[in-house]
Tab-separated table of C-alpha atoms (C1' of nucleotides) in Angstrom:
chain	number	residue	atom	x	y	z
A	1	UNK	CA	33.903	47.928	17.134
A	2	UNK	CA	37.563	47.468	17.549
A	3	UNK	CA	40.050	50.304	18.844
A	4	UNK	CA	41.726	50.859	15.192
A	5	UNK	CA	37.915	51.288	13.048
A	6	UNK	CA	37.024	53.970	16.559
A	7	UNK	CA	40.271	55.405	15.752
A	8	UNK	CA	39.607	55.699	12.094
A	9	UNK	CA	36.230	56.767	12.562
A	10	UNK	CA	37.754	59.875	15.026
A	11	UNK	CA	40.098	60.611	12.152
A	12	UNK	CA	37.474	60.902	9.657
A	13	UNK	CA	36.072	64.097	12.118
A	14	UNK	CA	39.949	65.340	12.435
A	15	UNK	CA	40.103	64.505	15.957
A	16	UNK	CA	43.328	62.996	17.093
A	17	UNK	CA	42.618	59.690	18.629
A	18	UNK	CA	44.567	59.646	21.654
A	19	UNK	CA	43.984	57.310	23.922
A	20	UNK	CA	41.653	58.995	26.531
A	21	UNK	CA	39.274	60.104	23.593
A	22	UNK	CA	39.849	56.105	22.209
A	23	UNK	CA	38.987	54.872	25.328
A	24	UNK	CA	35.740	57.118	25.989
A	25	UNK	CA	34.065	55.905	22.695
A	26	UNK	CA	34.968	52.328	23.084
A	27	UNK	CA	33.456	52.568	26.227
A	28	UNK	CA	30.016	54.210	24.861
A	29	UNK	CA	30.051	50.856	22.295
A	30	UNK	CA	30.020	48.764	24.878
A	31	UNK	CA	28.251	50.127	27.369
A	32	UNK	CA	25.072	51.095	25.624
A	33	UNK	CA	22.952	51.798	28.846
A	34	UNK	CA	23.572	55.912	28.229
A	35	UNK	CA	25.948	56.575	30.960
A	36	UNK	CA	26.502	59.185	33.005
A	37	UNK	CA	30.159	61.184	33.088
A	38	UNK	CA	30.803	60.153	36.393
A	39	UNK	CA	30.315	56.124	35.060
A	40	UNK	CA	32.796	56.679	32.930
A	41	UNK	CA	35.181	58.451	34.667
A	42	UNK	CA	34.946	55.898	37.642
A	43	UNK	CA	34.837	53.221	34.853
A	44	UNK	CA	38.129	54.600	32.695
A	45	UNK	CA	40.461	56.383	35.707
A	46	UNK	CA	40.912	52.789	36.822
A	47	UNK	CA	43.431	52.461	33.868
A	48	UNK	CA	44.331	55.540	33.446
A	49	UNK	CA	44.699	57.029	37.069
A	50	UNK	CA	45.384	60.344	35.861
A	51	UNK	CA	42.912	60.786	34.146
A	52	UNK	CA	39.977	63.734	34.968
A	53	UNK	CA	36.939	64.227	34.630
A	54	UNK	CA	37.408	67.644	32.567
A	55	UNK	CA	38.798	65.482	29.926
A	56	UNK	CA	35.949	63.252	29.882
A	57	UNK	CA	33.918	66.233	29.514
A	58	UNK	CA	36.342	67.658	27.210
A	59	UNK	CA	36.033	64.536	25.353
A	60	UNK	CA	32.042	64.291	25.322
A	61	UNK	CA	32.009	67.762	24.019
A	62	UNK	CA	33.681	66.963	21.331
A	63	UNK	CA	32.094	63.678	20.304
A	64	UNK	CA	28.949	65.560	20.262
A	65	UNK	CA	29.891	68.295	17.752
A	66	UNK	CA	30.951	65.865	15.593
A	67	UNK	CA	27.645	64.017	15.690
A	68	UNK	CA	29.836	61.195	16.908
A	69	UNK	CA	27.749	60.954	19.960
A	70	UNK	CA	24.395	62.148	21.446
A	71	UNK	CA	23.279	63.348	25.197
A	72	UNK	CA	20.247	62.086	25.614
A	73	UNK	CA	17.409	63.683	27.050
A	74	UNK	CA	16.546	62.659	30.349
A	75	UNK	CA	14.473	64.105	33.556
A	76	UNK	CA	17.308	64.002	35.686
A	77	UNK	CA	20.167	66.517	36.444
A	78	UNK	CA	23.058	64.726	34.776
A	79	UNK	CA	23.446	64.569	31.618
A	80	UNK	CA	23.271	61.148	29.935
A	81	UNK	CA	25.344	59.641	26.712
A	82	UNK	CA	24.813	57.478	24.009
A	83	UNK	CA	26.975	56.227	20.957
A	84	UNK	CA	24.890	57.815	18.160
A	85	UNK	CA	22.775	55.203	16.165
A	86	UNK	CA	19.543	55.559	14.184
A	87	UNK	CA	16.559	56.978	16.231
A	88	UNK	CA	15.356	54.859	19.088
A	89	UNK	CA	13.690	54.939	22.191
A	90	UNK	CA	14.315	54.975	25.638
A	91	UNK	CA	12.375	53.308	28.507
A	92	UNK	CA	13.441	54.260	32.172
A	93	UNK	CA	12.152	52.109	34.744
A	94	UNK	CA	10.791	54.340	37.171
A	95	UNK	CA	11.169	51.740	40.142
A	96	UNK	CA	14.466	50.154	39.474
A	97	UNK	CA	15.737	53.179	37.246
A	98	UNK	CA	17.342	51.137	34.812
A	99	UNK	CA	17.041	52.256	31.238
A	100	UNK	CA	16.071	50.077	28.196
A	101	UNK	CA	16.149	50.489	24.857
A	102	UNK	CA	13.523	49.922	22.316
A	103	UNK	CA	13.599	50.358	18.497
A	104	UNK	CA	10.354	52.489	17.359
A	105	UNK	CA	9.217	53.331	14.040
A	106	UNK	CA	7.756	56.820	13.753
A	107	UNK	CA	6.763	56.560	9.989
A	108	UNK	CA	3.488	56.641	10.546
A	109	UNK	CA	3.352	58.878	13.370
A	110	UNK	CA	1.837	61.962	12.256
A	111	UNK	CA	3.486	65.562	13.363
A	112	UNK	CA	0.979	68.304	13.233
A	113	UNK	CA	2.745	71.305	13.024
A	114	UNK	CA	5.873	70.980	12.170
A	115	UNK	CA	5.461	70.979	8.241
A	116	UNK	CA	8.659	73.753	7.629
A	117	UNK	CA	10.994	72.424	10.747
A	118	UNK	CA	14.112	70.743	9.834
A	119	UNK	CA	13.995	67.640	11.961
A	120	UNK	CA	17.747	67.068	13.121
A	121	UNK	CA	17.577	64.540	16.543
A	122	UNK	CA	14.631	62.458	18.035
A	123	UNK	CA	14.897	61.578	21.438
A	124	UNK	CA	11.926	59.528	22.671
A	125	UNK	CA	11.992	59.045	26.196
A	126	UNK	CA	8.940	57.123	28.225
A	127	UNK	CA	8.732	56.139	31.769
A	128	UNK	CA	6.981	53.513	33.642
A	129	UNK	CA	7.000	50.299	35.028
A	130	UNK	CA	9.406	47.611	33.382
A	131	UNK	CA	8.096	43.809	33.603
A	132	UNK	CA	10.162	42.827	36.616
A	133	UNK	CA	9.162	45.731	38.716
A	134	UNK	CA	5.385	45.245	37.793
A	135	UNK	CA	5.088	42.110	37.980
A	136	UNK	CA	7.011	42.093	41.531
A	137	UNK	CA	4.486	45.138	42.625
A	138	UNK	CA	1.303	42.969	41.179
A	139	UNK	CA	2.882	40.077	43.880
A	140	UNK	CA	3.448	42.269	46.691
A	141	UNK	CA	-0.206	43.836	46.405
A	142	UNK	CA	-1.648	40.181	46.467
A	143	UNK	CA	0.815	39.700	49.658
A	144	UNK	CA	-0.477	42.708	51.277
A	145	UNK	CA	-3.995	41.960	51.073
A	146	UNK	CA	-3.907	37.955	52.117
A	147	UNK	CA	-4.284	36.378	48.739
A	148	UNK	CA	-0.664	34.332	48.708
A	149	UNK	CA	1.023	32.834	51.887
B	1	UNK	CA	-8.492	78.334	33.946
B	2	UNK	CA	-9.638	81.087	36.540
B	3	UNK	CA	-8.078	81.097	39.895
B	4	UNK	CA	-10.916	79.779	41.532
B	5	UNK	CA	-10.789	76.318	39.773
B	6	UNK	CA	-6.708	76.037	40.381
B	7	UNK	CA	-7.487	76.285	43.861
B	8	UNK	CA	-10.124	73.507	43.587
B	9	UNK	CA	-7.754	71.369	42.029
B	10	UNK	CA	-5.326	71.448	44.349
B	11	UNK	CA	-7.914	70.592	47.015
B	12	UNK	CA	-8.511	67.527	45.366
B	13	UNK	CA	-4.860	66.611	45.995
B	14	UNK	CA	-5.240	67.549	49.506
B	15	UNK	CA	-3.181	70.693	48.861
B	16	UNK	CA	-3.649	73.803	50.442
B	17	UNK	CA	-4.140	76.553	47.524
B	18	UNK	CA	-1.598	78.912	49.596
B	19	UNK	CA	-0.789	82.030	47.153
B	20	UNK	CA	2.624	81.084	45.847
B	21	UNK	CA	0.840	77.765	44.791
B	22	UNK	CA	-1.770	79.398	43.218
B	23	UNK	CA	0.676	81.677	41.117
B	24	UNK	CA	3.164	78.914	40.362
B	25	UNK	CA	0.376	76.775	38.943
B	26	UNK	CA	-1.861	79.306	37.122
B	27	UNK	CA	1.915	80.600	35.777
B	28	UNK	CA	2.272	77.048	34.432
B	29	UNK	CA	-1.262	77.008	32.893
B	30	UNK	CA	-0.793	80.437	30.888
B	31	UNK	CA	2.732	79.850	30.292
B	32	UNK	CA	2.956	76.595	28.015
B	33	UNK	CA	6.480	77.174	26.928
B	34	UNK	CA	7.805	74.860	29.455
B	35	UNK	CA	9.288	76.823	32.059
B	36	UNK	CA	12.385	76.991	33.965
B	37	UNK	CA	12.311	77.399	37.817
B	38	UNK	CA	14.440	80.617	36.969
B	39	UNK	CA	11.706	82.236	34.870
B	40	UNK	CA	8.935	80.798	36.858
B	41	UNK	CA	10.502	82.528	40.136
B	42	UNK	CA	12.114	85.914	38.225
B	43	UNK	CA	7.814	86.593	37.099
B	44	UNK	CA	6.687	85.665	40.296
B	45	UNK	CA	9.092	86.975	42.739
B	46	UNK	CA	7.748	90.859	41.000
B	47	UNK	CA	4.195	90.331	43.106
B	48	UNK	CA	5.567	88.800	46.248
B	49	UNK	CA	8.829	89.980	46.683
B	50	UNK	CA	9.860	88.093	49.710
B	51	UNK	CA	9.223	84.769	47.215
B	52	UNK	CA	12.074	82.646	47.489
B	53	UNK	CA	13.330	79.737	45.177
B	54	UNK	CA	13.437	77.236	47.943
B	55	UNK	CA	9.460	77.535	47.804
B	56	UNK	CA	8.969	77.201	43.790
B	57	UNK	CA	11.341	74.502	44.139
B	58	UNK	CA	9.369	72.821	47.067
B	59	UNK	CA	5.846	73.896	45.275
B	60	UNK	CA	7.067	71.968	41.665
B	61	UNK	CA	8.200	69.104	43.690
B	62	UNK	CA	4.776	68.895	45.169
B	63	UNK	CA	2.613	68.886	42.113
B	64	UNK	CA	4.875	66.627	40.336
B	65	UNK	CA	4.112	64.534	42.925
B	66	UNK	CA	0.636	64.945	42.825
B	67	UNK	CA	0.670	64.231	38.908
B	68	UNK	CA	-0.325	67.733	38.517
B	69	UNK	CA	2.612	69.137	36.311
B	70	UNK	CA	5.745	67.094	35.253
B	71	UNK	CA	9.448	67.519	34.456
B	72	UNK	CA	9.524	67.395	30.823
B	73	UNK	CA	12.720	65.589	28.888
B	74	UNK	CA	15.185	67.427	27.662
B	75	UNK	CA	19.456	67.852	26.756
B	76	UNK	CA	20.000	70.711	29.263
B	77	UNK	CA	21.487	71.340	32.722
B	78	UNK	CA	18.345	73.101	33.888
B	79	UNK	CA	14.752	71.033	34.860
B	80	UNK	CA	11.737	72.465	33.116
B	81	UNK	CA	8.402	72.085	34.097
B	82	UNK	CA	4.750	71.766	32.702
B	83	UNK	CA	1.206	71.831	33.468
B	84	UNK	CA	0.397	68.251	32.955
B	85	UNK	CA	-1.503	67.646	29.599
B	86	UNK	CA	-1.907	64.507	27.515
B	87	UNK	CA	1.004	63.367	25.590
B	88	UNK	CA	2.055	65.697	23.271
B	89	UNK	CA	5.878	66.197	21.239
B	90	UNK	CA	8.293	69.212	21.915
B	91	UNK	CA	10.540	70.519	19.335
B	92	UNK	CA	13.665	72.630	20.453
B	93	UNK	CA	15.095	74.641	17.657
B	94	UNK	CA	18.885	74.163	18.062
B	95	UNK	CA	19.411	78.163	16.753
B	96	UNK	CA	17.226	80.540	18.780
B	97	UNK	CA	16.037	78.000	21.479
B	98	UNK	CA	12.541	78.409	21.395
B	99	UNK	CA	10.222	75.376	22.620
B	100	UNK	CA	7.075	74.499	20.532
B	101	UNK	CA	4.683	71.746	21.327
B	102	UNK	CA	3.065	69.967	18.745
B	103	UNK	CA	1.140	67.070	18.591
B	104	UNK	CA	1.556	63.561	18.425
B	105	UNK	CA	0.025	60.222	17.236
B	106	UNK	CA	1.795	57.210	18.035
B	107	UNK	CA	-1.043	54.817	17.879
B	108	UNK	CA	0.903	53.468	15.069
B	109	UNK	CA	4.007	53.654	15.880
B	110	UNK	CA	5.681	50.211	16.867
B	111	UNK	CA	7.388	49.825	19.669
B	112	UNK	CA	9.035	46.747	19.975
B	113	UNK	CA	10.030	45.073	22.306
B	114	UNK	CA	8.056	46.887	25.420
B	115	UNK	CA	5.224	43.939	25.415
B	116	UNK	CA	5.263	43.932	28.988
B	117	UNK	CA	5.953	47.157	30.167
B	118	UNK	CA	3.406	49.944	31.676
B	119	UNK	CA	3.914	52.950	29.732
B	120	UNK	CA	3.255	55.668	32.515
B	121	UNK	CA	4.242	58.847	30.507
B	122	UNK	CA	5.955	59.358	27.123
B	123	UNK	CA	8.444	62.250	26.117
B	124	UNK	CA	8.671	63.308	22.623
B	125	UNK	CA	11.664	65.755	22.374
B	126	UNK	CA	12.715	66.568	18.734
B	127	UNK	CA	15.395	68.797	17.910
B	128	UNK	CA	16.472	70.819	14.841
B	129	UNK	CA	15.734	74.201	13.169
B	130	UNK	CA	12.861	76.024	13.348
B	131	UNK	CA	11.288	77.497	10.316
B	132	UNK	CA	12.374	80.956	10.872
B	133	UNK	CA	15.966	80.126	11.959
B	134	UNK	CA	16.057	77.932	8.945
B	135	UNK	CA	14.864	80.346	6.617
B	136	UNK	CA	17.546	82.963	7.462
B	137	UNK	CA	19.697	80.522	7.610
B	138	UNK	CA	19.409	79.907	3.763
B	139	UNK	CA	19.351	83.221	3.134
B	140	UNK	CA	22.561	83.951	4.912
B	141	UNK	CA	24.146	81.471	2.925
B	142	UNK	CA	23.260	82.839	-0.437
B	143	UNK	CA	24.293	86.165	0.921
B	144	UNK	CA	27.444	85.422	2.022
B	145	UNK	CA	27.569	84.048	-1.604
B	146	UNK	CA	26.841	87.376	-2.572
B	147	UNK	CA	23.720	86.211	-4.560
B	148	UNK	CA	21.802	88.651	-2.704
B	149	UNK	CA	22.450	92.665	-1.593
C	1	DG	C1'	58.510	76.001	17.665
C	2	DT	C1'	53.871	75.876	17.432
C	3	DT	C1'	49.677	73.813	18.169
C	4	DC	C1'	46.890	70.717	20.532
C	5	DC	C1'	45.746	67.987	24.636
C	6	DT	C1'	45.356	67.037	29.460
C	7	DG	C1'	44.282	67.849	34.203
C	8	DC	C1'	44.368	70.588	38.424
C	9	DA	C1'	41.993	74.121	40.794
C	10	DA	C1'	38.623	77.388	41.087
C	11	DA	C1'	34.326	79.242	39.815
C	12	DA	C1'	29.688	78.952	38.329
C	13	DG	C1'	25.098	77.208	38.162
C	14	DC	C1'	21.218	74.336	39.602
C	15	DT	C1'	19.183	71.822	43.318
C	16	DT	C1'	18.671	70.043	47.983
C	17	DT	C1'	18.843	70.288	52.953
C	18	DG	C1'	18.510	72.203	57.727
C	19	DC	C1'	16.384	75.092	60.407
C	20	DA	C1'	13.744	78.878	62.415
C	21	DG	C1'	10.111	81.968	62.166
C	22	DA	C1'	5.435	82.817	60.287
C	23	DA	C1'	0.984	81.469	58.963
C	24	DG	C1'	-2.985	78.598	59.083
C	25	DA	C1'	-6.198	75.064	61.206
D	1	DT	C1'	-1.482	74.576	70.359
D	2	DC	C1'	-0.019	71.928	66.714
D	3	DT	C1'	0.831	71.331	62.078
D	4	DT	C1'	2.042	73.176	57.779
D	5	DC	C1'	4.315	76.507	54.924
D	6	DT	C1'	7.854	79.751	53.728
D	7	DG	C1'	12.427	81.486	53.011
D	8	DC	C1'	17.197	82.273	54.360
D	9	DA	C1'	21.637	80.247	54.468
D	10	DA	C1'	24.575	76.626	53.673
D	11	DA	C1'	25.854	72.518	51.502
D	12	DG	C1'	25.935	69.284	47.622
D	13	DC	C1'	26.495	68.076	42.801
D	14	DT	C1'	27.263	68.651	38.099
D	15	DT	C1'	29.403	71.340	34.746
D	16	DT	C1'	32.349	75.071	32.976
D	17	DT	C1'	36.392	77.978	32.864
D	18	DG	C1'	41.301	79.503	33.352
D	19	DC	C1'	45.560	78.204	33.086
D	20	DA	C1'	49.968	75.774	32.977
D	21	DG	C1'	52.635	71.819	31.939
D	22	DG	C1'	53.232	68.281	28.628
D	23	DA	C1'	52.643	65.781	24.344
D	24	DA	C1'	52.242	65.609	19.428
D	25	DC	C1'	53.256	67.319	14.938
DNA sequence: GTTCCTGCAAAAGCTTTGCAGAAGA
DNA sequence: TCTTCTGCAAAGCTTTTGCAGGAAC
């Protein structure tokens, strides 16, 4: 998305697009691996040296009460954010850490119990192994045990 | 599950069942709301007053470890814990806060595009409004409309 | 001029670490 | 005795808050 449609698109939610709060969301378009503050701050302060990391909170904040954005929920201590799109899932690696995305279709899925909620956010988060890690932890067990050179 | 059995479960992780393990754990078992380390230690610390937070922190750590309880998903600041059953969702109403479990099928969901990962644990974290919350919700509306005394 | 935005500094909250004394094997 | 466990205190990190200067309208 280029930096005028974000700025429209901040408009359309009454928030001034200045060019701290431009630059956060551009980032979270491009960078769709759920970031951290911190990545973004180190990321952003590079061009903007004076900027702080209270404005990227600031700035997050925002986002996310105007459904512009989503934390995602994670296992870890720091929170996590991601451009808001249609429900998907997340896949974190727990060897290498890195996080994937999946699409997942939860049609047929069926929810006991939950016939009079109001269903706002989905966050599917799994954990695991991701090919490179297994397949490199398969190897290493053959290695161990005498099977390869 | 009686005290007796915790204790035998944690001797099958090669755990010693000391007291403050045996609360934390049988807390964890009657208390399926999905705990803070806060409310595990302010119930606990009543009966053994010299508890400190260090050891529920140490004692979570352990069985988490052990695959006996796990850090559950979710959008807040604070880690919350719970006894390790099979995969089930959690719903977070967004107005009073409450946690509910309910359950899940997913054996037809699609998930694309994770061929050749190994799925080791999957979090289901929905968020929204709870029945009651979304009942006087509606109500509040149409009073403040003054279609009702 | 008034409101909104930014960013520094401090405070707050959760978690981890270091270490010493106590308990258990 | 030797290892393990516990808990205090301090440190580390992330996040929030208060506030003042500056920018935008």
């Amino acid at each position: 998305m280029k930096r005028k449609a974000i700025g429209e698109q901040l408009l359309q939610k009454d928030i001034r697009p200045s060019f701290p709060r431009l630059r956060v969301m551009e980032y979270l378009f491009k960078n769709r691996n759920h970031p951290t503050v911190d990545e973004i701050y180190r990321e952003l302060v590079q061009e903007m040296p004076t900027l702080s990391k209270t404005t990227v909170y600031n700035t997050l904040a925002l986002f996310e009460e105007a459904g512009l954005v989503r934390r995602v929920a994670s296992s870890e201590n720091e929170a996590r954010y991601d451009a808001f799109i249609e429900d998907h899932g997340h896949f974190r690696c727990e060897s290498c850490g890195v996080l994937y995305d999946f699409t997942i279709r939860l049609e047929k899925a069926e929810e006991e119990g939950l016939d009079n909620f109001e269903i706002r956010k989905r966050d599917i988060l799994y954990q695991g192994l991701c090919p490179r890690c297994r397949n490199s932890g398969i190897k290493k067990l053959i290695i161990d045990k005498g099977g390869y050179r």
